[in-house]
mmCIF file of C-alpha atoms in Angstrom:
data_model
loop_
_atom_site.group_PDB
_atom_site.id
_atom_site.type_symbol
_atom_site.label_atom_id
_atom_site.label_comp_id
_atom_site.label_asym_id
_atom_site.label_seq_id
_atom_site.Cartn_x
_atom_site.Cartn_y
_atom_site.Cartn_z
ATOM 1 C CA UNK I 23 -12.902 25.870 -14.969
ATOM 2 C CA UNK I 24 -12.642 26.044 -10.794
ATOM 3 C CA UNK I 25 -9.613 23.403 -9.863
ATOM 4 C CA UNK I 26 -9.293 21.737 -6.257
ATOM 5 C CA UNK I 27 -5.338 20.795 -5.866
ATOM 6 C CA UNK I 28 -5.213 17.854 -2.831
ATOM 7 C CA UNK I 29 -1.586 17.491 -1.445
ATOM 8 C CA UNK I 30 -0.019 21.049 -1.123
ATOM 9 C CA UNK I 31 4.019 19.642 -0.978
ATOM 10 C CA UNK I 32 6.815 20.259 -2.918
ATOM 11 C CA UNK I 33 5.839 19.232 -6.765
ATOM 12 C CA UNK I 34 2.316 21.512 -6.180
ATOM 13 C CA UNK I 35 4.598 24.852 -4.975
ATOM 14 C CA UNK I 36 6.740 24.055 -8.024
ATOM 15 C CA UNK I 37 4.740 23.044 -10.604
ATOM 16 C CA UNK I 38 1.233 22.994 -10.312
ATOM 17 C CA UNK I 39 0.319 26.342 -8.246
ATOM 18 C CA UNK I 40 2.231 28.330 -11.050
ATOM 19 C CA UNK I 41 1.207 26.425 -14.001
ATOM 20 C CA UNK I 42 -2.696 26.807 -12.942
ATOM 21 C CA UNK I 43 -2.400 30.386 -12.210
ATOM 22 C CA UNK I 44 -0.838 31.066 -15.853
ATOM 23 C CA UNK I 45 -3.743 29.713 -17.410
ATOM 24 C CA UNK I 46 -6.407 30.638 -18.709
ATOM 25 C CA UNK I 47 -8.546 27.835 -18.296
ATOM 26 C CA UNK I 48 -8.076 27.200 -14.770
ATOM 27 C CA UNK I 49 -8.796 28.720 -11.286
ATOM 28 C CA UNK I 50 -7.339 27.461 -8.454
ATOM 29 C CA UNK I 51 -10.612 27.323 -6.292
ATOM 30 C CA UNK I 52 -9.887 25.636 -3.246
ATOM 31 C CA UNK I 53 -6.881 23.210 -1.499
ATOM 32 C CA UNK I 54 -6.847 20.656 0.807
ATOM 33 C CA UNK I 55 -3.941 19.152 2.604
ATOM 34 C CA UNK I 56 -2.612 18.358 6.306
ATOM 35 C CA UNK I 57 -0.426 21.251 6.209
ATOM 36 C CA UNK I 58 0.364 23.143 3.180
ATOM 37 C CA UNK I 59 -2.091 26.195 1.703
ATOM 38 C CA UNK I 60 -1.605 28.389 -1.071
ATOM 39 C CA UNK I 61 -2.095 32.341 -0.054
ATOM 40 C CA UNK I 62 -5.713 33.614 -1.059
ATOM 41 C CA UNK I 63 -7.406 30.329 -1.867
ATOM 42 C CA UNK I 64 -9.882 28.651 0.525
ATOM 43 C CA UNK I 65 -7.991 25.642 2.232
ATOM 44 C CA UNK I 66 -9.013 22.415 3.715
ATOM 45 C CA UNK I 67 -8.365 19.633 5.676
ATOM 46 C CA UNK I 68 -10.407 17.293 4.970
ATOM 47 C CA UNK I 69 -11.570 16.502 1.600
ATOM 48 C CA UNK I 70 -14.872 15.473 2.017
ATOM 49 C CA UNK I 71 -15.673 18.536 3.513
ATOM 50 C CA UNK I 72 -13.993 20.252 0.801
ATOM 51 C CA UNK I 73 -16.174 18.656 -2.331
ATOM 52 C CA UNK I 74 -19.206 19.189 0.043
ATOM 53 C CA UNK I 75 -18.575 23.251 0.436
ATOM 54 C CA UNK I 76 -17.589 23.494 -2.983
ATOM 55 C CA UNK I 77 -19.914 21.321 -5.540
ATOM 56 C CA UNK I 78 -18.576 24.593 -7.758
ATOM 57 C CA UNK I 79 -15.569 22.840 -8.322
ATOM 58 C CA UNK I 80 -15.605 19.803 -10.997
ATOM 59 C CA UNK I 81 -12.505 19.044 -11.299
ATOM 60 C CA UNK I 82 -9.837 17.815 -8.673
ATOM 61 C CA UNK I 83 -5.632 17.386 -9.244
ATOM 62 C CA UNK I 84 -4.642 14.932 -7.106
ATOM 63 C CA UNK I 85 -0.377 16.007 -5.775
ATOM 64 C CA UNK I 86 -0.557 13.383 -2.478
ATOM 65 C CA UNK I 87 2.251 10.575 -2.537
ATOM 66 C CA UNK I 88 1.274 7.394 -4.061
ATOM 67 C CA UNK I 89 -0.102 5.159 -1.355
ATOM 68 C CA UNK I 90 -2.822 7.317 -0.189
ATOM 69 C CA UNK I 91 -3.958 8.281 -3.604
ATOM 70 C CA UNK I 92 -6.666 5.776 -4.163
ATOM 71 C CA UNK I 93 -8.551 6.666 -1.535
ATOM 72 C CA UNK I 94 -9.092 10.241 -2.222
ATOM 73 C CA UNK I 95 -9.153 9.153 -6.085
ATOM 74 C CA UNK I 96 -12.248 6.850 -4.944
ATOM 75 C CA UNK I 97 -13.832 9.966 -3.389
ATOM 76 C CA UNK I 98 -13.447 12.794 -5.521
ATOM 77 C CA UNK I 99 -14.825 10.390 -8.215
ATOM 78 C CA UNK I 100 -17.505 9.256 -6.434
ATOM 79 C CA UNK I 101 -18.445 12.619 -6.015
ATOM 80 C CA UNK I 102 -19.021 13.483 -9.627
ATOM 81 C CA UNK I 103 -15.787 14.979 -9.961
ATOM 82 C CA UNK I 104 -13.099 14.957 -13.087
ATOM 83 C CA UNK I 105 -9.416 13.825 -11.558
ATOM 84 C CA UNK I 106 -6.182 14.388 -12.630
ATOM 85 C CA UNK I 107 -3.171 12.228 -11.065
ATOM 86 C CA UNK I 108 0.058 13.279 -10.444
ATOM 87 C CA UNK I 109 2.608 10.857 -11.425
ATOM 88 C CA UNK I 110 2.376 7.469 -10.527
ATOM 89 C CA UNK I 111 -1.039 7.593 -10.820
ATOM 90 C CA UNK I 112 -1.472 4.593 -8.107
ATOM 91 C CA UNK I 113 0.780 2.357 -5.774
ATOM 92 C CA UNK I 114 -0.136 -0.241 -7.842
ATOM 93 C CA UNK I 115 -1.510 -1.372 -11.475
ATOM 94 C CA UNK I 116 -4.890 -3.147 -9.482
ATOM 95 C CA UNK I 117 -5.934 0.146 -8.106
ATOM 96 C CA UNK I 118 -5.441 2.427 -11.004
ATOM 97 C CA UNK I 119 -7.965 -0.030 -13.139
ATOM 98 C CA UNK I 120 -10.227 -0.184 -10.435
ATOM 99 C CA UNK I 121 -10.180 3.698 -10.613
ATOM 100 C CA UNK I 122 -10.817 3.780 -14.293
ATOM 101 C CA UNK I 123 -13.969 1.222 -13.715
ATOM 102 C CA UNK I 124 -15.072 3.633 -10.884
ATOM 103 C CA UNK I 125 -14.937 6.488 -13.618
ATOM 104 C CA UNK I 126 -16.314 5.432 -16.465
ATOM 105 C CA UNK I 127 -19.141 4.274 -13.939
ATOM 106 C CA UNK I 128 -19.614 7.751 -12.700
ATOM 107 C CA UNK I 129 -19.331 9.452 -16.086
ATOM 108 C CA UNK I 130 -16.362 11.292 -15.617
ATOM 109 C CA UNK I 131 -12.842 11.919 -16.796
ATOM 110 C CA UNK I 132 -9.237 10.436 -15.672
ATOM 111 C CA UNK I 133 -5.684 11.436 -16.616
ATOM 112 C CA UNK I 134 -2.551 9.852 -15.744
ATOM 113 C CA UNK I 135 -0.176 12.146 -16.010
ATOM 114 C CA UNK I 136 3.241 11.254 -17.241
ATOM 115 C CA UNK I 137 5.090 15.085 -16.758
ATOM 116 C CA UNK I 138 8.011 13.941 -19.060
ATOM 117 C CA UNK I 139 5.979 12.910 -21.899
ATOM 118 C CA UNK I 140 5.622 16.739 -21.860
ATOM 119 C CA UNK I 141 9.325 17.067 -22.729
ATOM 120 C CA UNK I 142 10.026 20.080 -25.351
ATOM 121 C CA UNK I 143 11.431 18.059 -27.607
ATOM 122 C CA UNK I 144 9.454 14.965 -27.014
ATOM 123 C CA UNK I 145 7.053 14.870 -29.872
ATOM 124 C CA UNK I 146 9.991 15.397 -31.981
ATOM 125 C CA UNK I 147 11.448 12.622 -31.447
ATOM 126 C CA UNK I 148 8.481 10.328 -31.233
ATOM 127 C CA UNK I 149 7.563 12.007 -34.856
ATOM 128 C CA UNK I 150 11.711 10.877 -35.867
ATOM 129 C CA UNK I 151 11.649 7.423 -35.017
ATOM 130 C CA UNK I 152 8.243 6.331 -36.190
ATOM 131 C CA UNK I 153 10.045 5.386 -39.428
ATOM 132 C CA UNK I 154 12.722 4.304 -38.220
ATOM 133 C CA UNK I 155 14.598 0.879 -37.684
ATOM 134 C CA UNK I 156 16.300 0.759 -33.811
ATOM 135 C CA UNK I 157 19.548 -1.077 -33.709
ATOM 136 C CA UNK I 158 19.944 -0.318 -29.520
ATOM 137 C CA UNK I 159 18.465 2.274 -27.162
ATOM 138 C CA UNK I 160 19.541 3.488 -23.250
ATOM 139 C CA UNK I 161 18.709 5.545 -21.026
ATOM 140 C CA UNK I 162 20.972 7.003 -18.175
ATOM 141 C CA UNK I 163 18.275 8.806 -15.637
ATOM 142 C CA UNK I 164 20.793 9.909 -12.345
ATOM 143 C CA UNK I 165 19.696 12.223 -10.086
ATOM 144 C CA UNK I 166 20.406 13.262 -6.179
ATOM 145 C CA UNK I 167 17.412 11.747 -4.117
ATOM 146 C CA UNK I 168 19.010 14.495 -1.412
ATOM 147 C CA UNK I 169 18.287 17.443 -3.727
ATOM 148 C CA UNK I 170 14.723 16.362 -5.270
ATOM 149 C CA UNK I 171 13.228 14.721 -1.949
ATOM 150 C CA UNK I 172 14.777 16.053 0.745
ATOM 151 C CA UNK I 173 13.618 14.027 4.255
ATOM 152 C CA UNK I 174 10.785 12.398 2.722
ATOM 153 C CA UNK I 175 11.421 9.213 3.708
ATOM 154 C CA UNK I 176 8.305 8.091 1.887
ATOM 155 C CA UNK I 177 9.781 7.412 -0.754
ATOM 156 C CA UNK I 178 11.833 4.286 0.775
ATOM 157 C CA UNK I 179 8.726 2.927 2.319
ATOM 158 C CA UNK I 180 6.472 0.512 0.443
ATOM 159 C CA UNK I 181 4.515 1.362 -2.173
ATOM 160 C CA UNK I 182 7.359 4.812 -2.463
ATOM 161 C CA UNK I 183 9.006 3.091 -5.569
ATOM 162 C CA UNK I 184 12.225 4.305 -4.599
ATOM 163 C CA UNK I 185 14.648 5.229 -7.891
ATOM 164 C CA UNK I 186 11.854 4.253 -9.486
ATOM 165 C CA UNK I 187 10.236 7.792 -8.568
ATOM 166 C CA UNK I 188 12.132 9.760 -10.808
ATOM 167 C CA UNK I 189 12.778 6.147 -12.991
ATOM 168 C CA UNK I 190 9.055 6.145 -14.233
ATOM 169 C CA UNK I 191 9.755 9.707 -15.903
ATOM 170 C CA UNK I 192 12.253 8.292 -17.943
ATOM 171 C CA UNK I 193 9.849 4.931 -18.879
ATOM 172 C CA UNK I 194 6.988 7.694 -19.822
ATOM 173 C CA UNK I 195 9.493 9.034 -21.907
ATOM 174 C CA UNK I 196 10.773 6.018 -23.739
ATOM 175 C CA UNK I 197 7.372 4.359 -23.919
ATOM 176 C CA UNK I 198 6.516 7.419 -25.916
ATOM 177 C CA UNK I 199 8.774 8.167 -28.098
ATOM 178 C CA UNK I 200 9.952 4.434 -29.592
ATOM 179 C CA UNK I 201 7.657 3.126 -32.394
ATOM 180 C CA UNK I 202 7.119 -0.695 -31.123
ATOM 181 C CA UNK I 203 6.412 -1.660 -27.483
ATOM 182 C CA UNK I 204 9.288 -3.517 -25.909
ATOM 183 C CA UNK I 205 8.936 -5.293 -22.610
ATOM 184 C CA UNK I 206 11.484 -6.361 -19.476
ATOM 185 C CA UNK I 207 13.890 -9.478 -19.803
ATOM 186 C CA UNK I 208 15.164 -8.414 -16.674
ATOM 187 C CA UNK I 209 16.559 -6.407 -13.864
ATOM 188 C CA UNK I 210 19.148 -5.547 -11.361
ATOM 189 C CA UNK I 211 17.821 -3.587 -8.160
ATOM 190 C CA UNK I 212 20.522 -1.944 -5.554
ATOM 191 C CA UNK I 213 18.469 -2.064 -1.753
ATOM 192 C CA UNK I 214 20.287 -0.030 1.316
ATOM 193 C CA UNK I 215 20.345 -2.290 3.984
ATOM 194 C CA UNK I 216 18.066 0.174 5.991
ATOM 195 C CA UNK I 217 15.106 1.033 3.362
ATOM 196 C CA UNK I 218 12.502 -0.939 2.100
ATOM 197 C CA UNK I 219 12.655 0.256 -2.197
ATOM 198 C CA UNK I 220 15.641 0.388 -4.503
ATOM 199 C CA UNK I 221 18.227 3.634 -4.946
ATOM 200 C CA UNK I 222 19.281 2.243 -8.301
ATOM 201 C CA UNK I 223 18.236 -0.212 -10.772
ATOM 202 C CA UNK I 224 19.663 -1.412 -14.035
ATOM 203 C CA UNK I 225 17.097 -2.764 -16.830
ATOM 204 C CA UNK I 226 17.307 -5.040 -19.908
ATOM 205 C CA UNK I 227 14.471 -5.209 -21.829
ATOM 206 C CA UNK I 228 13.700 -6.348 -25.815
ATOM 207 C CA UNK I 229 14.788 -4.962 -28.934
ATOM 208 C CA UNK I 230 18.558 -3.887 -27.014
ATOM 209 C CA UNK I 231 16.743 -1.392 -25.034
ATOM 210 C CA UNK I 232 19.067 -0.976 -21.540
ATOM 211 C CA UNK I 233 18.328 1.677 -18.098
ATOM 212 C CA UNK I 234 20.565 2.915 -15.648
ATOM 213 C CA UNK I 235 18.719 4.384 -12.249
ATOM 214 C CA UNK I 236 20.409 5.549 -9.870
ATOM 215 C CA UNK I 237 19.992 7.933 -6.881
ATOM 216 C CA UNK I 238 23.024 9.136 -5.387
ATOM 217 C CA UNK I 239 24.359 11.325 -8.071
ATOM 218 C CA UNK I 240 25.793 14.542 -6.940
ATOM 219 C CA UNK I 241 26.615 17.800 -8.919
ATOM 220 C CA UNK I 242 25.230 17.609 -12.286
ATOM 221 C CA UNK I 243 22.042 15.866 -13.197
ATOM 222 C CA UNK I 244 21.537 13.252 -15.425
ATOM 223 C CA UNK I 245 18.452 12.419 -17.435
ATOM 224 C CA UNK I 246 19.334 11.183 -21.466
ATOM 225 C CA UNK I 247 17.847 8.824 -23.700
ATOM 226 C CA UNK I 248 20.285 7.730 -26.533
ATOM 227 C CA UNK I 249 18.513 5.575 -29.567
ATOM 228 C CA UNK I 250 20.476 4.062 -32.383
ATOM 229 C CA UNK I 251 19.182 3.833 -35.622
ATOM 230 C CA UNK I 252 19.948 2.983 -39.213
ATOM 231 C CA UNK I 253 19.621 6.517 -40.122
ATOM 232 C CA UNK I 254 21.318 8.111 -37.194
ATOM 233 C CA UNK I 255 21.829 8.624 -33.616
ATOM 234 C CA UNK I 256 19.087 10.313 -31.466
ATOM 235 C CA UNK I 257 19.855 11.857 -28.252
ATOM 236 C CA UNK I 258 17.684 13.473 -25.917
ATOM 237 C CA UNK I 259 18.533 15.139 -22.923
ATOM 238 C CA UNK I 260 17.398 17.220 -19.790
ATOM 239 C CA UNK I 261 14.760 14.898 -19.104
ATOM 240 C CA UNK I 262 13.633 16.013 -22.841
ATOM 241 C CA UNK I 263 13.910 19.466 -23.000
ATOM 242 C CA UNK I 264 16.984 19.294 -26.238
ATOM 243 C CA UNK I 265 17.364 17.091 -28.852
ATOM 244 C CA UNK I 266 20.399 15.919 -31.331
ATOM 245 C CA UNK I 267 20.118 14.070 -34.600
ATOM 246 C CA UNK I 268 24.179 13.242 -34.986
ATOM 247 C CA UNK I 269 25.161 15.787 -32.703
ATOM 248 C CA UNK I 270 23.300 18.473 -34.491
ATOM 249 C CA UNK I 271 20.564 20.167 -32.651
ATOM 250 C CA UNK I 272 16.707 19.645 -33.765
ATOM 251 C CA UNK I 273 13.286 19.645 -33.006
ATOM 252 C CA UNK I 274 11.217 22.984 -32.156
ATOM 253 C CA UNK I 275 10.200 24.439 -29.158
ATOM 254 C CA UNK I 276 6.181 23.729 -28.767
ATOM 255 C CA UNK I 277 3.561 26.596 -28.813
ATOM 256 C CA UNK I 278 2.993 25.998 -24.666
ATOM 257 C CA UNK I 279 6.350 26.221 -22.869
ATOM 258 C CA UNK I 280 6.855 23.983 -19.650
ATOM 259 C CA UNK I 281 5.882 20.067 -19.060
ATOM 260 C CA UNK I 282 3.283 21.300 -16.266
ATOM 261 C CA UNK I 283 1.239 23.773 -18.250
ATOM 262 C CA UNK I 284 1.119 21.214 -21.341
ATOM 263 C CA UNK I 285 -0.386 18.436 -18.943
ATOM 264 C CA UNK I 286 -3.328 21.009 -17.829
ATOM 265 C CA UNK I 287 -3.827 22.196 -21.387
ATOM 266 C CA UNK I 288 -3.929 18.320 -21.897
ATOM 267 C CA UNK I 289 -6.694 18.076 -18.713
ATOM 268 C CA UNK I 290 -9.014 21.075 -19.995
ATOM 269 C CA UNK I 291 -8.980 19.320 -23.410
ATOM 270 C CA UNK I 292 -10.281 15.779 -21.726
ATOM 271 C CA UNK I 293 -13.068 17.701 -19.622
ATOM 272 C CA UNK I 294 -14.189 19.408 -22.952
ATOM 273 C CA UNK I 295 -14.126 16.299 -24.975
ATOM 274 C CA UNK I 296 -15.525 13.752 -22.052
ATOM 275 C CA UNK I 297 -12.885 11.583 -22.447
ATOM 276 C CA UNK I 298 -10.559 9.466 -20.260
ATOM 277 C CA UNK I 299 -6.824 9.046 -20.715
ATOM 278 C CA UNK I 300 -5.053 6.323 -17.920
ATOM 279 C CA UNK I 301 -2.138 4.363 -20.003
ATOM 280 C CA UNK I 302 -0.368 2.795 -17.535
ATOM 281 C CA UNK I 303 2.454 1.496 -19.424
ATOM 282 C CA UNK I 304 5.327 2.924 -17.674
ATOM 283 C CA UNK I 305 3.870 1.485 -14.029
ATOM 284 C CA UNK I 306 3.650 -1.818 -15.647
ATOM 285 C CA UNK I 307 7.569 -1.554 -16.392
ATOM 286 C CA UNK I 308 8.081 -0.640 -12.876
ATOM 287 C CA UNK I 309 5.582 -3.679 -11.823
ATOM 288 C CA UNK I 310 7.618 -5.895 -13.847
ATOM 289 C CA UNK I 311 10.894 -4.748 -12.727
ATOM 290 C CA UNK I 312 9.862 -5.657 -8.772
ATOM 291 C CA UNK I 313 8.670 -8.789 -9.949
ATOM 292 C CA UNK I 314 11.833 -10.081 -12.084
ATOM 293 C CA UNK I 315 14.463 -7.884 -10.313
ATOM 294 C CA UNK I 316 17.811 -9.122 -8.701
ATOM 295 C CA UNK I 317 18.212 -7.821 -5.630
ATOM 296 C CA UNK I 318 21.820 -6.408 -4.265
ATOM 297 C CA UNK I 319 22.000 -5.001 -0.771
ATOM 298 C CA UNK I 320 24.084 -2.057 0.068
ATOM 299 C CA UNK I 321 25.334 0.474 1.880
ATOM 300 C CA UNK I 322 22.510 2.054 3.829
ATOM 301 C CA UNK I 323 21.128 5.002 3.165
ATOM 302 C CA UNK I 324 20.499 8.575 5.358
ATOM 303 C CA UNK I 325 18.833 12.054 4.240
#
């Protein structure tokens, strides 16, 4: 199938360009963003005139920041065309439902994509624990804002989500793999005196489930999900790329290596099968958090 990628930044040079062009289902037909292009493939500006010159194309992947996502999500859809969203899938819960009405109006298919649900090991340990009674659970997601975002200041603006950017991988990841839904008691949220969205956040939700955020980590990266059970320890790591039972490695690598190339396997399977996939779970975590958080100023912050 021809492919349109909107938003040609940072996540669509790293991830999506290369996991498109090692398919074979996919061909990158055409681009469209303010700036960026991607050598040999048509590029736009303006994405009406795109899905006008190109009614080739019937499916769209959507790599734009949050806050303007709707729109063009409203468009492409209205349009006739399938749509794939990149992490969060909206700025807020409101306008991702009122994108799924707008689909399932036009007849056409919708993925939220959660990248770390498409962790190595992740359906490993979703498959471990379904049996299995939870005594505690935490996560520990750190990570250097500096490194991942460099002088995108977006992402301290409204509607950026702040720590909660790279946060909401770890939330797709936990509301994956643990067998019962668990919800927010509440929440802790660390605000630089200069920016408008959190650089670290600590959650408490039900069933002893507990989250560390934070932004400012330097050297080594942290992204781990310890669970407790009756029958053992679990601990994932690298964002879910390894997995111990105990301290002894399991779990097997998947047929399809690489969290991007498993989500677009995952899109060519909802085109073929007409079907719509928008759980919204881990942005309703996120929701809740804003809504119940404690908020601590600190020191401010500067790329």
């Amino acid at each position: 199938m021809k492919i349109a990628l909107v938003g040609i930044g940072k996540i669509a040079r790293d991830q999506h360009v290369p996991s498109i062009a090692a398919s074979n289902a996919w061909e990158l037909a055409a681009t469209c963003s303010r700036a960026g292009r991607v050598d040999g493939v048509p590029a736009f500006t303006d994405l009406d005139e795109m899905l006008e010159s190109h009614p080739d194309i019937p499916v769209v992947s959507l790599c734009l920041p949050p806050v303007p996502r709707f729109e063009f999500a409203k468009r492409a859809i209205l349009a006739g065309r399938h749509v794939m969203l990149e992490k969060p899938p909206g700025a807020t819960l409101s306008e991702c439902h009122a994108l799924e009405d707008m689909a399932r109006k036009a007849g056409v298919c919708l993925f939220a994509s959660w990248h770390s649900r498409e962790g190595a090991r992740a359906d490993a340990a979703r498959d471990w624990l379904a049996d299995k009674v939870i005594t505690r659970a935490h996560i520990t997601w750190r990570e250097d804002v500096r490194k991942w975002h460099p002088g995108q200041d977006w992402v301290f603006d409204p509607g950026g989500m702040g720590v909660f950017d790279p946060g909401i991988n770890a939330l797709s990841l936990m509301t994956k793999i643990l067998p019962q839904p668990v919800h927010l008691k509440s929440a802790t949220l660390e605000f630089p005196d200069n920016r408008q969205t959190p650089i670290a956040a600590q959650l408490d939700f039900t069933d002893g489930v507990s989250a560390d955020f934070d932004w400012r980590q330097t050297g080594p990266q942290t992204w781990d999900i310890e669970v407790w059970t009756e029958a053992g320890k679990l601990h994932l790591t690298d964002g879910g790329e390894h997995m111990m039972i105990d301290g002894v490695p399991a779990g097997q690598d998947p047929s399809l290596i690489g969290e991007y190339p498993r989500l677009y396997a995952q899109m060519a399977d909802l085109v073929a099968q007409s079907k719509t996939d928008m759980d919204l779970s881990p942005l309703r975590h996120v929701a809740d958090a804003f809504m119940l958080g404690r908020r601590v100023p600190v020191d401010a912050f500067h790329f």
